[in-house]
Coordinates of C-alpha atoms in Angstrom, one line a residue:
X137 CA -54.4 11.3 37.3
X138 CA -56.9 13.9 37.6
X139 CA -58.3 16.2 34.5
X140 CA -56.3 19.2 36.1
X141 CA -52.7 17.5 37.0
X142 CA -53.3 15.8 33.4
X143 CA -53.5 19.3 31.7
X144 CA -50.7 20.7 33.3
X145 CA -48.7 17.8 32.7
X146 CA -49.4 18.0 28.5
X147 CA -48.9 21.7 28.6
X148 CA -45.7 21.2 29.9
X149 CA -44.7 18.7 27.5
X150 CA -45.1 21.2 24.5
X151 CA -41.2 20.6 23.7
X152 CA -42.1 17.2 22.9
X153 CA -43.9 16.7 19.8
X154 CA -43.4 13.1 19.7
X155 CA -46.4 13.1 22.4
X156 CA -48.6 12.8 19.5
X157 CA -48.0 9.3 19.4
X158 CA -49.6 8.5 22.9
X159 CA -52.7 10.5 22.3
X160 CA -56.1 9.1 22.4
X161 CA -58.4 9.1 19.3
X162 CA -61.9 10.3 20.3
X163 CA -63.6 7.3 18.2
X164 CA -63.3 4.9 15.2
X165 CA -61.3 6.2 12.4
X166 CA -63.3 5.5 9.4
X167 CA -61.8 4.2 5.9
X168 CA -59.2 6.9 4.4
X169 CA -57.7 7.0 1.5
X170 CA -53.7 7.6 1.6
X171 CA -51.7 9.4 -0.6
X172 CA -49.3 6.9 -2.3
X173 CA -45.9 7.8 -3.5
X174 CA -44.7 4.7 -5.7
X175 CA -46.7 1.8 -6.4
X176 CA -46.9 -1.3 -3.9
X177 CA -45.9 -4.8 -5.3
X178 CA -48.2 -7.3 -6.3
X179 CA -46.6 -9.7 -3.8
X180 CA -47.9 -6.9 -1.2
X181 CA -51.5 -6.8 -2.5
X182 CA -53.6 -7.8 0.7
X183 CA -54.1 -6.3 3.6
X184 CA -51.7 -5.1 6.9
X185 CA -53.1 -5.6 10.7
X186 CA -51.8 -3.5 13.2
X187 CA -52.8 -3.2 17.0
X188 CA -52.1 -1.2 19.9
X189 CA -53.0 0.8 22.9
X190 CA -55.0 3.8 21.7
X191 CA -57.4 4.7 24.6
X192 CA -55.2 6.2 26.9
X193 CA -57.7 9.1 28.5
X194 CA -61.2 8.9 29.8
X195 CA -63.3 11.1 31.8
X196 CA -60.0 13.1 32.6
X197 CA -58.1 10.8 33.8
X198 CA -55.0 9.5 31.9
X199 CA -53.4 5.8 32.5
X200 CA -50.1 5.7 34.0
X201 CA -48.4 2.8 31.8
X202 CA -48.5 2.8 27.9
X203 CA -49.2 -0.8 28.1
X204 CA -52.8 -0.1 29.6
X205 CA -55.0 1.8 26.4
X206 CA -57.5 0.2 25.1
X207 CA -56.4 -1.4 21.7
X208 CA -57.4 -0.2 18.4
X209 CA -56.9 -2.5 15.9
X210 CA -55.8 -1.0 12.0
X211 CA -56.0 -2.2 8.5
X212 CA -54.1 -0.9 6.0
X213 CA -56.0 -2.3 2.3
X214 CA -52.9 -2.2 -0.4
X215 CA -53.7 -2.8 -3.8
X216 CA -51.0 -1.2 -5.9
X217 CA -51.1 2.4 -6.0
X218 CA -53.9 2.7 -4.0
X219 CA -53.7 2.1 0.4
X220 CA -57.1 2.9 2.1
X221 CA -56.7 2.7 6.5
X222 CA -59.5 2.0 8.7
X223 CA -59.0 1.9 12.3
X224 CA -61.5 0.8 15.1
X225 CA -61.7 0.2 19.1
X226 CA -61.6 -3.5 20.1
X227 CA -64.8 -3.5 21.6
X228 CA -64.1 -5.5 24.5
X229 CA -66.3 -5.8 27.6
X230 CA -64.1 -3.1 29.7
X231 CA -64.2 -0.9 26.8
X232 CA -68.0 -0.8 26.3
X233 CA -68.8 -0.7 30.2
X234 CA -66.2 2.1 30.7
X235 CA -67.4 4.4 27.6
X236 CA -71.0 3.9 28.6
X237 CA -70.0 5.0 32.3
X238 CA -67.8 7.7 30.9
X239 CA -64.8 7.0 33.7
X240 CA -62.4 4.2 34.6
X241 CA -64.5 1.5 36.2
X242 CA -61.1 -1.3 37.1
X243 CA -57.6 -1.4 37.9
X244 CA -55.6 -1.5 34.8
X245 CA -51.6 -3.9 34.9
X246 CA -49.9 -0.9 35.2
X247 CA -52.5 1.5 36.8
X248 CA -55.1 1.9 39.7
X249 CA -57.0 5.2 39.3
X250 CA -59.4 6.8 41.7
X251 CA -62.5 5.0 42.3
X252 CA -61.4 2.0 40.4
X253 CA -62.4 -1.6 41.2
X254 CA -60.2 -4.9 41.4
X255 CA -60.7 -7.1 38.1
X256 CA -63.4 -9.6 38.8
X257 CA -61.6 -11.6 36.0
X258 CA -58.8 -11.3 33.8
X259 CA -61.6 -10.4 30.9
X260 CA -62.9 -8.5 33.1
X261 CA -59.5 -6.1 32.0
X262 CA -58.9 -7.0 28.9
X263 CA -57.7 -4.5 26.8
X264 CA -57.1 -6.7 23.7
X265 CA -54.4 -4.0 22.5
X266 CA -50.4 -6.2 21.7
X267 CA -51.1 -8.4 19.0
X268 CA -53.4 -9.7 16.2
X269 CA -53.6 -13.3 14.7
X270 CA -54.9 -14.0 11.3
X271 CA -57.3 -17.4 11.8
X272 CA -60.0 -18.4 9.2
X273 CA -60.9 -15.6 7.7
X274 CA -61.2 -13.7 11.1
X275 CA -58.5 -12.1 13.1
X276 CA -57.5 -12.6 16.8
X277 CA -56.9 -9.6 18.4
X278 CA -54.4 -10.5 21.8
X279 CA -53.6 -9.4 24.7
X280 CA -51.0 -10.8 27.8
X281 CA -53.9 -12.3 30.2
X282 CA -56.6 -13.0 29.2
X283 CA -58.8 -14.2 25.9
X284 CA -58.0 -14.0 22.2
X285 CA -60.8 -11.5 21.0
X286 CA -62.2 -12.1 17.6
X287 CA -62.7 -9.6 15.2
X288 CA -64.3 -9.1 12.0
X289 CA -61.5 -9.2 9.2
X290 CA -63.5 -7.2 6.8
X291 CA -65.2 -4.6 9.0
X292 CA -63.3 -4.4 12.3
X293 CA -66.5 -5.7 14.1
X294 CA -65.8 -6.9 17.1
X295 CA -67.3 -10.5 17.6
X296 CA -66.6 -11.6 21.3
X297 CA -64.1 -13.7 22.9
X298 CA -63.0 -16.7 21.1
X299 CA -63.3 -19.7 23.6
X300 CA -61.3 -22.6 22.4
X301 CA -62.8 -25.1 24.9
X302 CA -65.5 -24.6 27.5
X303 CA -62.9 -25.1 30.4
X304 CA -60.4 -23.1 29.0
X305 CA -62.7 -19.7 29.1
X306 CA -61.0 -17.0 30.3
X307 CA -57.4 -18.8 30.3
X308 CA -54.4 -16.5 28.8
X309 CA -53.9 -16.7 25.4
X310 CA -50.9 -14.8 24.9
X311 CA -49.7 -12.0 22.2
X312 CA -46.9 -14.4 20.2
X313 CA -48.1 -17.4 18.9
X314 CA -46.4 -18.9 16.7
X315 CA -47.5 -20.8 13.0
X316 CA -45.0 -23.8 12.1
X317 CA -44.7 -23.7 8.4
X318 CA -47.7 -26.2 8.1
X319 CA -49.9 -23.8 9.3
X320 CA -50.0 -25.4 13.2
X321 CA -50.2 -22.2 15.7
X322 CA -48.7 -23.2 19.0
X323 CA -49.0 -20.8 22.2
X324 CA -49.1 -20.3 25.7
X325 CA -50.4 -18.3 28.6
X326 CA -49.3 -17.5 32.2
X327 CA -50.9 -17.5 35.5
X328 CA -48.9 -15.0 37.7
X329 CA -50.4 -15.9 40.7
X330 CA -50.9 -19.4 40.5
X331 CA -47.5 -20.1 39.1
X332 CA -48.8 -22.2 36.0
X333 CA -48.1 -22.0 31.9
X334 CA -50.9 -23.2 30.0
X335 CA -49.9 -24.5 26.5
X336 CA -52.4 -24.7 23.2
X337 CA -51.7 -26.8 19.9
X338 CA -54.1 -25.7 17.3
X339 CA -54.5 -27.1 13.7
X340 CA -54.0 -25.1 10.8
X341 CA -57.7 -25.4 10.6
X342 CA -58.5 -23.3 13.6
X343 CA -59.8 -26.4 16.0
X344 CA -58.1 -27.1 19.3
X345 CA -55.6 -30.1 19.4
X346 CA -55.0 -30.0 22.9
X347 CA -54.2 -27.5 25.7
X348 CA -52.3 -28.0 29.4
X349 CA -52.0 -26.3 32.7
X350 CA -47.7 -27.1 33.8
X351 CA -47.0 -25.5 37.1
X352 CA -43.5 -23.0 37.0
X353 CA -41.6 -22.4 39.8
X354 CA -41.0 -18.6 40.5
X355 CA -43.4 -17.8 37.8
X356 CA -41.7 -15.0 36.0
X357 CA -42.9 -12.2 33.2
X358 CA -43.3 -13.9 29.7
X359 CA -43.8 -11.9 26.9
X360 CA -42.9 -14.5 23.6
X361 CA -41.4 -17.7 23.3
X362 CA -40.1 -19.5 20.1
X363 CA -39.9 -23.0 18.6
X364 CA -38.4 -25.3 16.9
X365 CA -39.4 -28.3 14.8
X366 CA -39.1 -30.4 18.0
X367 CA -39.7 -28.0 20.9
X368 CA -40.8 -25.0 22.7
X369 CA -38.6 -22.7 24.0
X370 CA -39.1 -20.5 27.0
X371 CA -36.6 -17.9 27.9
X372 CA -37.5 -16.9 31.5
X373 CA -36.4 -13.5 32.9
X374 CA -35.8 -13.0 36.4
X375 CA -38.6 -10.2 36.7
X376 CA -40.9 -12.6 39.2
X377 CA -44.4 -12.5 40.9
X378 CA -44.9 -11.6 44.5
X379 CA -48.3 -12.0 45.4
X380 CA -47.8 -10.1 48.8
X381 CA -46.7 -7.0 46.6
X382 CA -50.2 -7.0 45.4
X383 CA -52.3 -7.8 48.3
X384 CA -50.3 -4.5 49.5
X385 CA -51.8 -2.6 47.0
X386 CA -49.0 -2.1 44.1
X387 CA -50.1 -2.7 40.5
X388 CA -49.7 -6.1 38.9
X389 CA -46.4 -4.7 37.0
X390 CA -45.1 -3.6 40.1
X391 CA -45.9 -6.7 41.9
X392 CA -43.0 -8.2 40.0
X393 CA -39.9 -8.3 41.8
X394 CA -36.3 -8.6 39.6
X395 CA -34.4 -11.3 41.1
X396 CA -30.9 -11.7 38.8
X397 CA -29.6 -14.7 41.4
X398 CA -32.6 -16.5 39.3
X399 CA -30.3 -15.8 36.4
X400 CA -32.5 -15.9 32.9
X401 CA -33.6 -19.5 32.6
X402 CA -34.6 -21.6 29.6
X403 CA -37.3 -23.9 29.4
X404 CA -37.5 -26.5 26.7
X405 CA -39.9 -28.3 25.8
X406 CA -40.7 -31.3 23.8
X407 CA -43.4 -30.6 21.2
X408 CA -44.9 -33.9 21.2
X409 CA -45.0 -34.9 25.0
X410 CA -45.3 -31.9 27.3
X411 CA -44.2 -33.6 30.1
X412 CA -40.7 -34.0 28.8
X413 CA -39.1 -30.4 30.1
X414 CA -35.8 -29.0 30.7
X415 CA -34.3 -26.3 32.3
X416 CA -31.0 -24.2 31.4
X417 CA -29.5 -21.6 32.4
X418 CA -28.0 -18.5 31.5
X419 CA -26.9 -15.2 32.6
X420 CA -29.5 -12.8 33.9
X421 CA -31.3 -10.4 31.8
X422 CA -34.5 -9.0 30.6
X423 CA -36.3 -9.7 27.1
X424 CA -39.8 -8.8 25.6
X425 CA -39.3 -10.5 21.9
X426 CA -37.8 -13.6 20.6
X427 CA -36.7 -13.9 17.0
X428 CA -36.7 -17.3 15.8
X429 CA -35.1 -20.5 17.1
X430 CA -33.9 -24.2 14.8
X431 CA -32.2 -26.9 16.0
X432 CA -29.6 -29.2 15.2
X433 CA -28.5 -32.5 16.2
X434 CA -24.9 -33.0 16.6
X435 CA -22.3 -35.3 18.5
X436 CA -22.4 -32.9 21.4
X437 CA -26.3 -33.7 21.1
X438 CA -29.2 -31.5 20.0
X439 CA -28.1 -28.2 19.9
X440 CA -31.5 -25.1 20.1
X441 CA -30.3 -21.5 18.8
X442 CA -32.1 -18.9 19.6
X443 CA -32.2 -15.1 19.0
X444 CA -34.1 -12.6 21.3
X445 CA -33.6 -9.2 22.4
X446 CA -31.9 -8.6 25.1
X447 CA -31.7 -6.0 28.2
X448 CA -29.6 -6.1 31.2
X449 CA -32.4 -5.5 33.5
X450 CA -36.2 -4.9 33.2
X451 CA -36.1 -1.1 34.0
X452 CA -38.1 -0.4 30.1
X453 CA -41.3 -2.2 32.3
X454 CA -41.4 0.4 35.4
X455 CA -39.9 3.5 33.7
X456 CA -39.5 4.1 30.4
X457 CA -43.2 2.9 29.3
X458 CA -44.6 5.1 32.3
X459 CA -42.8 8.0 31.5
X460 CA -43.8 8.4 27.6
X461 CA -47.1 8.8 28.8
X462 CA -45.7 11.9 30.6
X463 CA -44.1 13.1 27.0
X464 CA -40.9 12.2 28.7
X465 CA -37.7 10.4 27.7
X466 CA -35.9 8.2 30.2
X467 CA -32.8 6.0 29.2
X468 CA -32.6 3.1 30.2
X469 CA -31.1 -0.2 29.6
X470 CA -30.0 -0.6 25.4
X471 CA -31.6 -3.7 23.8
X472 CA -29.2 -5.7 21.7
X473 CA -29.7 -9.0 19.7
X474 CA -28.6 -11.8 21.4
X475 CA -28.1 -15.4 19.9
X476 CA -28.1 -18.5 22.4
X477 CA -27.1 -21.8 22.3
X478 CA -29.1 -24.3 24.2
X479 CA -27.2 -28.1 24.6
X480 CA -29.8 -30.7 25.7
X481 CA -27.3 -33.3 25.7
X482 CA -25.0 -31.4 28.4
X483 CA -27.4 -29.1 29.6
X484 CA -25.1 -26.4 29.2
X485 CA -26.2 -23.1 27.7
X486 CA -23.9 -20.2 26.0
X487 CA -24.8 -16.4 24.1
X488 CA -22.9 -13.9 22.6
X489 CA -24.5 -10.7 22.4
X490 CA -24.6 -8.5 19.1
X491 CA -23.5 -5.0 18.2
X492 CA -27.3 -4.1 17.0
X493 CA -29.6 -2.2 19.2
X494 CA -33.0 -3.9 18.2
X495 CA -35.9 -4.3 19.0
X496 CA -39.8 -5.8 17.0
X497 CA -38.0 -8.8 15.8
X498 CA -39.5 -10.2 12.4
X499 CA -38.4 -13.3 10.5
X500 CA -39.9 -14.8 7.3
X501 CA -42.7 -16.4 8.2
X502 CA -41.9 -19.7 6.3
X503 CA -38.7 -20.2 8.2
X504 CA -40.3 -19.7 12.1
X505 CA -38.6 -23.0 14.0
X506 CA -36.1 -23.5 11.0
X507 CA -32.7 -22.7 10.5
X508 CA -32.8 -18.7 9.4
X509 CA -30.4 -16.3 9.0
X510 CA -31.9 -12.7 8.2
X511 CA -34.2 -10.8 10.8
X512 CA -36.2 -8.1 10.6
X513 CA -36.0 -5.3 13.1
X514 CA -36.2 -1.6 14.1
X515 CA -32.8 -0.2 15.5
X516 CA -30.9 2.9 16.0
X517 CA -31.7 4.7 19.4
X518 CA -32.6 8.5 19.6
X519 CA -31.5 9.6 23.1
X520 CA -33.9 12.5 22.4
X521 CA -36.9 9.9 21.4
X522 CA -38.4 7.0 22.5
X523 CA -38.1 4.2 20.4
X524 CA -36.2 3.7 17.2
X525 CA -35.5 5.4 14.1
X526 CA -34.6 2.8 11.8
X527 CA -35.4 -0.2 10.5
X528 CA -32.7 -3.0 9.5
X529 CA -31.9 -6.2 8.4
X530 CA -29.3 -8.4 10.6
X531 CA -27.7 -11.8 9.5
X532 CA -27.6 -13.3 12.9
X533 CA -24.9 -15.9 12.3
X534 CA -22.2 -13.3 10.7
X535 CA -23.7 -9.9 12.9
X536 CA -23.7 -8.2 9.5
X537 CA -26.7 -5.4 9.2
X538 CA -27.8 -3.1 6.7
X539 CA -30.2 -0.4 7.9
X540 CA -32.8 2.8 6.7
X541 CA -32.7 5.6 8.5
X542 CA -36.4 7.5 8.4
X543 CA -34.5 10.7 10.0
X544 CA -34.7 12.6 12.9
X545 CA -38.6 13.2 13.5
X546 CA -39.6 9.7 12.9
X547 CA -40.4 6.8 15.5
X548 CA -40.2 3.2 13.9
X549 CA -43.1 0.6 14.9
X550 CA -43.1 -3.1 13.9
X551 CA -42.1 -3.8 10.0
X552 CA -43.2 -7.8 9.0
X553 CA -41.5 -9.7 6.0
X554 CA -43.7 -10.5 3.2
X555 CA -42.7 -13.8 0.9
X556 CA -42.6 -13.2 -2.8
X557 CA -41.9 -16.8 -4.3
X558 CA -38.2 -17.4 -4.6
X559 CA -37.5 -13.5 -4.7
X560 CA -35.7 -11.5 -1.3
X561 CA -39.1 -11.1 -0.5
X562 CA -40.4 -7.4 0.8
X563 CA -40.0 -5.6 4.0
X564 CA -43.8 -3.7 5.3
X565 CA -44.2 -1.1 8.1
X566 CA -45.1 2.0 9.3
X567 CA -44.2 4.6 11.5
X568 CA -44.7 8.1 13.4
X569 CA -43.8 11.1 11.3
X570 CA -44.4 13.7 14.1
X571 CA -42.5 16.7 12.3
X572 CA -45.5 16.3 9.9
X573 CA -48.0 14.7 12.3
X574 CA -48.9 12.0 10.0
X575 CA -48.3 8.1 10.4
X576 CA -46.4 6.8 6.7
X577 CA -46.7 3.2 5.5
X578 CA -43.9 2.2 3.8
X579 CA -42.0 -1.0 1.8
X580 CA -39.0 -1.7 1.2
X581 CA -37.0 -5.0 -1.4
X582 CA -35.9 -7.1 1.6
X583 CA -32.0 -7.4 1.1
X584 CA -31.8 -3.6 -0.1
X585 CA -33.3 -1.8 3.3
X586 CA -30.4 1.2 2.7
X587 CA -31.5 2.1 -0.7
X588 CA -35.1 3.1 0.6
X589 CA -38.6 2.4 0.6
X590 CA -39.6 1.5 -3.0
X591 CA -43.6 3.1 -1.9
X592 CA -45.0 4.3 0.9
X593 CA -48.3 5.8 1.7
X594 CA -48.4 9.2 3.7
X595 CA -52.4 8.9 6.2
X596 CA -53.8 12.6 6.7
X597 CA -53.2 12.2 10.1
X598 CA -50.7 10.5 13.2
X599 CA -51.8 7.4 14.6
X600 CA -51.3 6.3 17.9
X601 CA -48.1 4.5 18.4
X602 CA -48.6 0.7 18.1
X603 CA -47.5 -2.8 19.0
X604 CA -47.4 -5.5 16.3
X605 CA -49.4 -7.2 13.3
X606 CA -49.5 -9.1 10.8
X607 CA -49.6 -9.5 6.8
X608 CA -53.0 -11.2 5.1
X609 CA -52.8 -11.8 1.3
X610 CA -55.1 -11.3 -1.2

């Protein structure tokens, strides 16, 4: 998009104030004080990442897809009554090559501006902007293709890509992994055009267990997975990979093709021997997160429940997160919970589909692969807004959900469950005030979401609209 046509386009987007949350910051934002209302919990005393894409204009030209900013990576210090933020650019190798050039340089998943080149290397586009990963007293900062990057937990710095093994440079290292309650992360990555899904086991140390390369047929779009204490679970869209779509010239995302005879199929896998797989299947339909899975053996056999968020079709990837970046609302699609049952003794596979619109699935962290019941997640759908305007909790076994409502000039981004001993735990997250064009921290008592946040801490200004994080501890 050229400087002029990206003018025009903002000026006529004036009715839309929510536009504030896809702007681009012009540099680091440097450690700010908020103004607290309340007084955080001890159990709350630590420190809140949060990534997303940030860098959405350079040189006058404005990426098409939301997915495609540069991350900036957030930490919100909370120690009672006081909350400082800091935010920074991932300074990846695209970002610092781009900046110093002053223009796009590559193609971009969703994007191909003017004068752009083909990635020479999945790195080579990495925009490190969907995820972060505390690890040994660093954090991860993730993206969908490429490497973990590693940043300084204290300052922000960022320290290069972390290479777990010298053959497995480059490889994806996706945004979701996930930490089994003894502290072993488990992940994956995907290879579109190859067809292949690596898998990592790493010790709650931070060292490399071991890592494989299992070829997929009709590789689809994989966003998260889950497990269990035996297995990991893949729920597989239909949205596939057509390399010929590429070599025609469409962007990666539109290179996928949605293919519902593929129907949404589930890979399991055992934990301990990767070569042990199955496949299941059931009924076509489009997810980004996954909530939590557990299984149980019975006398039907071993039973894997699983709760995602489901859509009936993928149109959220080609539409809805292009067309925000125009400071326009398209409808698609409604995301609901979903809660499947996998049976690895039959092979059969079932779901029932709740009433909740949802999306940004959280779970206590000391329950991911175990039998769970409550999940965290934002809900309520503005057909005026993007996003969500709530945030609730949702016992997935009775469909029961309680809910805050932040109003009706308030976009919801991720909220995490933090732990506090035996207690309901608390309930941390932030999001987009753009009547007041400032971005509010808030928490919440974990089984009492309607009675309101018991703090929150109001920034002096809006941030860009994020992706996910995660809770570090004192």
């Amino acid at each position: 998009m050229e400087r002029r046509e990206l003018l025009l386009l903002l000026a006529s987007a004036g009715g839309a104030p929510w536009k504030i949350g896809f702007a681009t910051p012009a540099d680091d934002l440097p450690p700010t004080h908020a103004t607290v209302r309340g007084r955080f919990p001890d159990a709350v005393a630590g420190t809140l990442f949060r990534v997303g894409p940030a860098g959405h204009d350079l040189g006058g030209q404005r990426y098409h897809h939301w997915f495609d900013g540069d991350g900036m990576v957030h930490r919100f210090v909370i120690e009672g009554a006081d909350v400082r933020h800091q935010g920074r650019y991932v300074a990846t190798p695209k970002r610092v090559a781009e900046a110093r050039a002053g223009r796009r340089l590559f193609e971009a998943s969703g994007t191909i501006l003017p004068g752009a080149e083909p990635p020479t290397s999945a790195d080579s586009i990495n925009v490190a902007n969907t995820s972060v990963l505390p690890m040994q007293g660093e954090m991860l900062a993730l993206w969908e293709g490429g490497s973990a990057t590693r940043i300084d937990a204290r300052t922000l710095d960022t320290l290069g890509p972390k290479t777990w093994r010298a053959d497995l440079a480059g490889m994806p290292f996706s945004a979701h992994p996930k930490v089994d309650p003894d502290g072993t992360v488990w992940n994956f990555g995907i290879s579109s055009g190859q067809g292949l899904l690596a898998l990592y086991e790493i010790a709650p140390e931070g060292t490399l267990r071991r890592a494989a390369v299992l070829p997929v047929a009709d590789m689809p779009m994989v966003h998260d997975f889950a497990v269990t204490e035996r297995h990991l679970v893949f729920l597989m869209p239909p949205l596939v990979y057509d390399g010929k779509r590429k070599e025609a010239g469409s962007t990666f995302l539109d290179a996928h093709v949605w293919r519902p005879e593929l129907g949404m199929r589930a890979l399991v896998i055992d934990k301990r021997n990767w070569e042990r797989r199955q496949m299941l299947a059931l009924p076509a339909g489009f997810l980004f997160h996954v909530g939590n899975a557990w299984e149980e053996d019975t006398q039907r056999g071993t039973l894997i429940h699983v709760d995602y968020v489901r859509s009936d079709n993928a149109d959220s990837v080609f539409t809805t997160t292009r067309e925000v970046m125009r400071a326009r609302r398209v409808r698609n699609s409604d995301p609901h919970l979903a809660v499947a049952t996998l049976n690895l003794g039959t092979g059969q596979a079932t779901q029932v589909v709740l009433a909740q619109e949802a999306e940004f699935p959280r779970i206590d962290p000391r329950r991911v692969g175990l039998r769970h019941r409550q999940l965290i997640h934002a809900t309520q759908i503005r057909r005026d807004l993007p996003g969500f305007g709530a945030i609730a909790r949702t016992d997935v076994e009775t469909g029961h959900s309680q809910r805050f409502s932040y109003g009706t000039q308030a976009i919801v981004e991720e909220h995490v469950y933090v732990p506090d001993g035996a207690k309901p735990g608390w309930v941390l997250g932030t999001v987009l005030d753009f009547g007041r064009r400032k971005t509010v921290l808030s928490c919440f008592t974990a089984d009492h979401l309607s009675g309101g946040p018991v703090a929150q801490a109001t920034l002096p200004y809006a941030l860009p609209l994020g992706l996910h994080g995660a809770f570090v501890p004192i």
